[in-house]
Amino acid sequence: DQQVKQNSPSLSVQEGRISILNCDYTNSMFDYFLWYKKYPAEGPTFLISISSIKDKNEDGRFTVFLNKSAKHLSLHIVPSQPGDSAVYFCAASARENAGNMLTFGGGTRLMVKP
Amino acid sequence: DTGVSQNPRHKITKRGQNVTFRCDPISEHNRLYWYRQTLGQGPEFLTYFQNEAQLEKSRLLSDRFSAERPKGSFSTLEIQRTEQGDSAMYLCASSSLRTVSYEQYFGPGTRLTVT
C-alpha cells in the first residue's frame, strides 16, 4: 500500500519556465511534508518542507503548496534552471511515527532544457 | 560540519556472503536512520536509532539484517547470507532531537550488488 504517490515519473520543462511537481498521500495522520532532490550517485538533499498547519511555504525559487482536503501537495520551481535537473522525492511523516520516519514517494525526474 | 558519510560507497559480493556497511552521522545528531532504495523507487525505511537504542525496525528488515550503533555515534548495518534481492542502495540519514522540524540529512549511500 503506497501511502505517498508521485504519479508523474518524469517532467520536462524549458529553462526559465515554471516546474510543477505533484504528490498525493493517503494517510491522514501525516502532519509534515518534505521535498528532497537527488542527483545521480548522491544521497537525497533536503529542499523544502511544510507543516500541516500551513498551506504554503516559500524559499527562494521553491514554493510548496499543501491541500489537506485533497491530500495533495505540489512543489513549484520558478524560474527553472538546468541545474534543477534531478529526481525529486516527496516525503511525509507523522508525529505518531517512530522517530519521525519518512515515507517517500517514487520520485519524479525533472529535466530542465536550456 | 562534514555531513553524513557512508562507507564503502560500492560493494559487490557473491550470494551467500556477509557484508557490513558503516554510517557516520552529523556529529551532534542523536537520531540515525537506515533506508533502502531500489531502482525507480523512493527510499524505504528500515530502522532507526535514538542515541544507542534501536527503537524501531521495519518489517522489511529480515532476520538476516542487523544494525548497531555502539555508543550512539557511528552505526553499522550487516546483511548475512546475502541474496540477489538485497541488491539496492542503502542510505543512512541523521537528525537532531533539538530541531522541531522533521528534516533528515542523508549520506551518499552504499550501493550493494549481489551476484
Coordinates of C-alpha atoms in Angstrom, one line a residue:
Chain A
D1 CA 0.0 0.0 0.0
Q2 CA 1.7 3.2 -1.3
Q3 CA 0.9 5.9 1.2
V4 CA 2.8 8.6 -0.8
K5 CA 2.5 8.7 -4.6
Q6 CA 4.1 10.7 -7.3
N7 CA 2.2 9.8 -10.4
S8 CA 4.4 11.5 -12.9
P9 CA 7.7 9.6 -13.3
S10 CA 9.2 12.4 -15.4
L11 CA 8.7 16.1 -16.3
S12 CA 10.5 18.2 -18.9
V13 CA 10.4 22.0 -18.9
Q14 CA 12.2 24.8 -20.6
E15 CA 14.7 26.9 -18.7
G16 CA 13.0 29.9 -17.2
R17 CA 9.6 28.4 -17.1
I18 CA 7.7 27.0 -14.1
S19 CA 8.2 23.4 -13.0
I20 CA 5.3 21.9 -11.0
L21 CA 5.8 18.5 -9.3
N22 CA 2.9 16.8 -7.7
C23 CA 2.4 14.4 -4.8
D24 CA -0.6 12.7 -3.3
Y25 CA -0.9 10.9 0.0
T26 CA -3.5 8.7 1.6
N27 CA -2.6 8.6 5.4
S28 CA -4.5 11.4 7.1
M29 CA -2.1 11.1 10.1
F30 CA 0.7 12.7 8.1
D31 CA 1.4 16.1 9.5
Y32 CA 4.7 17.1 8.0
F33 CA 5.8 17.0 4.3
L34 CA 9.2 17.4 2.7
W35 CA 10.7 17.6 -0.7
Y36 CA 14.1 16.1 -1.4
K37 CA 16.3 16.5 -4.6
K38 CA 18.6 13.7 -5.7
Y39 CA 21.4 13.8 -8.2
P40 CA 22.9 10.6 -9.5
A41 CA 25.4 8.9 -7.2
E42 CA 24.5 11.2 -4.3
G43 CA 22.1 10.9 -1.4
P44 CA 18.8 12.9 -1.3
T45 CA 19.3 16.5 -0.3
F46 CA 16.6 18.3 1.7
L47 CA 14.9 21.1 -0.3
I48 CA 11.9 22.5 1.5
S49 CA 9.2 21.4 3.9
I50 CA 5.7 22.3 5.2
S51 CA 3.8 21.6 8.3
S52 CA 0.1 20.6 8.0
I53 CA -0.9 23.8 9.8
K54 CA 0.2 25.8 6.8
D55 CA -0.9 25.7 3.2
K56 CA 2.2 27.4 1.6
N57 CA 5.8 27.7 2.3
E58 CA 8.3 29.6 0.1
D59 CA 12.1 29.6 0.0
G60 CA 13.6 31.5 -2.9
R61 CA 12.6 29.9 -6.2
F62 CA 10.9 27.0 -4.4
T63 CA 7.3 27.0 -3.1
V64 CA 5.4 24.1 -1.6
F65 CA 1.6 24.1 -1.5
L66 CA -0.4 21.8 0.7
N67 CA -4.1 21.0 0.1
K68 CA -5.1 18.9 3.1
S69 CA -8.7 18.3 2.0
A70 CA -7.4 16.8 -1.3
K71 CA -4.4 15.1 0.4
H72 CA -2.2 16.7 -2.3
L73 CA 0.9 18.8 -2.3
S74 CA 3.0 20.3 -5.0
L75 CA 6.4 21.9 -5.5
H76 CA 6.7 24.9 -7.7
I77 CA 10.1 25.9 -9.1
V78 CA 10.2 29.4 -10.7
P79 CA 12.2 30.1 -12.7
S80 CA 13.5 26.6 -13.6
Q81 CA 17.2 26.3 -14.2
P82 CA 19.2 23.5 -15.9
G83 CA 20.9 22.8 -12.6
D84 CA 17.5 21.8 -11.2
S85 CA 17.5 18.7 -13.3
A86 CA 17.4 15.9 -10.8
V87 CA 15.0 13.3 -9.3
Y88 CA 12.6 14.9 -6.8
F89 CA 11.1 12.9 -3.9
C90 CA 8.1 13.9 -1.9
A91 CA 8.2 12.5 1.7
A92 CA 5.8 12.6 4.6
S93 CA 5.9 12.0 8.3
A94 CA 3.5 11.7 11.2
R95 CA 4.1 12.6 14.9
E96 CA 2.9 9.1 15.7
N97 CA 5.6 7.5 13.6
A98 CA 8.6 6.2 15.5
G99 CA 11.4 8.7 15.3
N100 CA 9.6 10.7 12.6
M101 CA 10.5 8.1 10.0
L102 CA 9.8 9.4 6.5
T103 CA 7.6 7.7 3.9
F104 CA 8.7 8.6 0.4
G105 CA 7.0 8.7 -3.0
G106 CA 8.6 7.0 -6.0
G107 CA 10.1 10.2 -7.4
T108 CA 9.7 12.5 -10.4
R109 CA 12.7 13.0 -12.8
L110 CA 12.8 16.7 -13.7
M111 CA 14.7 17.7 -16.9
V112 CA 15.2 21.4 -17.5
K113 CA 16.2 22.1 -21.1
P114 CA 18.4 25.1 -21.8
Chain B
D1 CA 30.1 20.0 9.8
T2 CA 31.2 17.3 7.3
G3 CA 27.7 15.9 6.7
V4 CA 26.7 12.2 6.8
S5 CA 29.3 9.8 5.5
Q6 CA 28.9 6.2 4.4
N7 CA 31.5 3.5 3.6
P8 CA 32.0 1.8 1.4
R9 CA 30.3 3.6 -1.5
H10 CA 30.1 0.5 -3.6
K11 CA 30.1 -3.2 -2.6
I12 CA 30.0 -6.2 -4.9
T13 CA 29.5 -9.5 -3.2
K14 CA 28.6 -13.1 -4.1
R15 CA 25.3 -14.5 -3.0
G16 CA 25.6 -16.1 0.4
Q17 CA 28.4 -13.8 1.7
N18 CA 28.1 -11.4 4.6
V19 CA 28.5 -7.6 4.2
T20 CA 28.8 -4.7 6.6
F21 CA 28.2 -1.1 5.9
R22 CA 29.2 1.9 8.1
C23 CA 27.5 5.3 8.6
D24 CA 28.9 8.3 10.4
P25 CA 26.2 10.8 11.1
I26 CA 26.5 14.5 11.6
S27 CA 28.2 14.8 15.0
E28 CA 25.6 16.4 17.1
H29 CA 22.7 14.4 15.7
N30 CA 21.3 11.8 18.1
R31 CA 18.9 10.1 15.6
L32 CA 20.1 7.8 12.9
Y33 CA 18.1 6.1 10.2
W34 CA 18.7 3.4 7.6
Y35 CA 16.7 3.3 4.4
R36 CA 16.9 1.1 1.3
Q37 CA 16.3 2.3 -2.2
T38 CA 15.8 0.1 -5.2
L39 CA 15.8 1.2 -8.9
G40 CA 12.9 3.5 -9.7
Q41 CA 11.6 3.6 -6.2
G42 CA 11.8 6.1 -3.3
P43 CA 13.8 5.2 -0.2
E44 CA 12.1 2.8 2.2
F45 CA 12.6 3.0 6.0
L46 CA 14.5 0.1 7.6
T47 CA 15.3 1.0 11.1
Y48 CA 16.2 3.9 13.4
F49 CA 18.3 4.7 16.5
Q50 CA 18.0 7.3 19.1
N51 CA 21.4 7.5 20.6
E52 CA 22.5 3.9 21.0
A53 CA 19.0 2.5 21.3
Q54 CA 17.4 0.8 18.3
L55 CA 13.8 1.9 18.7
E56 CA 12.0 0.8 15.5
K57 CA 12.5 -1.8 12.8
S58 CA 10.5 -2.1 9.6
R59 CA 9.1 -5.5 8.6
L60 CA 11.4 -5.1 5.6
L61 CA 14.3 -5.8 7.9
S62 CA 14.5 -9.6 7.8
D63 CA 16.4 -11.7 10.4
R64 CA 19.4 -11.6 8.1
F65 CA 19.8 -7.9 8.7
S66 CA 21.2 -6.4 11.9
A67 CA 22.1 -2.9 12.8
E68 CA 24.0 -1.5 15.7
R69 CA 25.0 1.9 17.0
P70 CA 27.5 1.4 19.8
K71 CA 28.0 4.5 22.0
G72 CA 25.4 6.4 20.0
S73 CA 28.0 7.5 17.3
F74 CA 28.5 5.7 14.1
S75 CA 26.3 2.8 13.0
T76 CA 26.8 -0.4 11.1
L77 CA 24.3 -2.4 9.0
E78 CA 25.2 -6.0 8.5
I79 CA 23.5 -8.4 6.0
Q80 CA 24.2 -12.0 6.4
R81 CA 23.8 -14.7 3.7
T82 CA 23.2 -12.1 1.0
E83 CA 20.6 -12.7 -1.7
Q84 CA 20.2 -11.1 -5.1
G85 CA 17.1 -9.3 -3.8
D86 CA 19.3 -7.4 -1.4
S87 CA 20.9 -5.5 -4.3
A88 CA 20.0 -1.9 -3.6
M89 CA 21.3 1.5 -2.4
Y90 CA 21.5 1.6 1.4
L91 CA 21.1 5.1 2.7
C92 CA 21.8 6.5 6.1
A93 CA 20.3 9.7 7.5
S94 CA 20.6 11.6 10.7
S95 CA 18.6 14.2 12.5
S96 CA 18.6 16.1 15.8
L97 CA 16.0 15.9 18.5
R98 CA 16.7 19.5 19.2
T99 CA 15.1 20.7 16.0
V100 CA 11.3 20.9 15.8
S101 CA 11.3 20.0 12.1
Y102 CA 11.4 16.5 10.7
E103 CA 14.3 17.1 8.3
Q104 CA 16.7 14.2 7.9
Y105 CA 20.1 14.6 6.3
F106 CA 21.2 11.8 4.1
G107 CA 24.6 10.4 3.3
P108 CA 25.7 9.4 -0.3
G109 CA 24.6 5.8 0.2
T110 CA 26.3 2.4 -0.3
R111 CA 25.4 0.6 -3.5
L112 CA 25.2 -3.1 -2.9
T113 CA 25.3 -5.5 -5.9
V114 CA 24.8 -9.2 -5.1
T115 CA 25.9 -11.5 -7.9

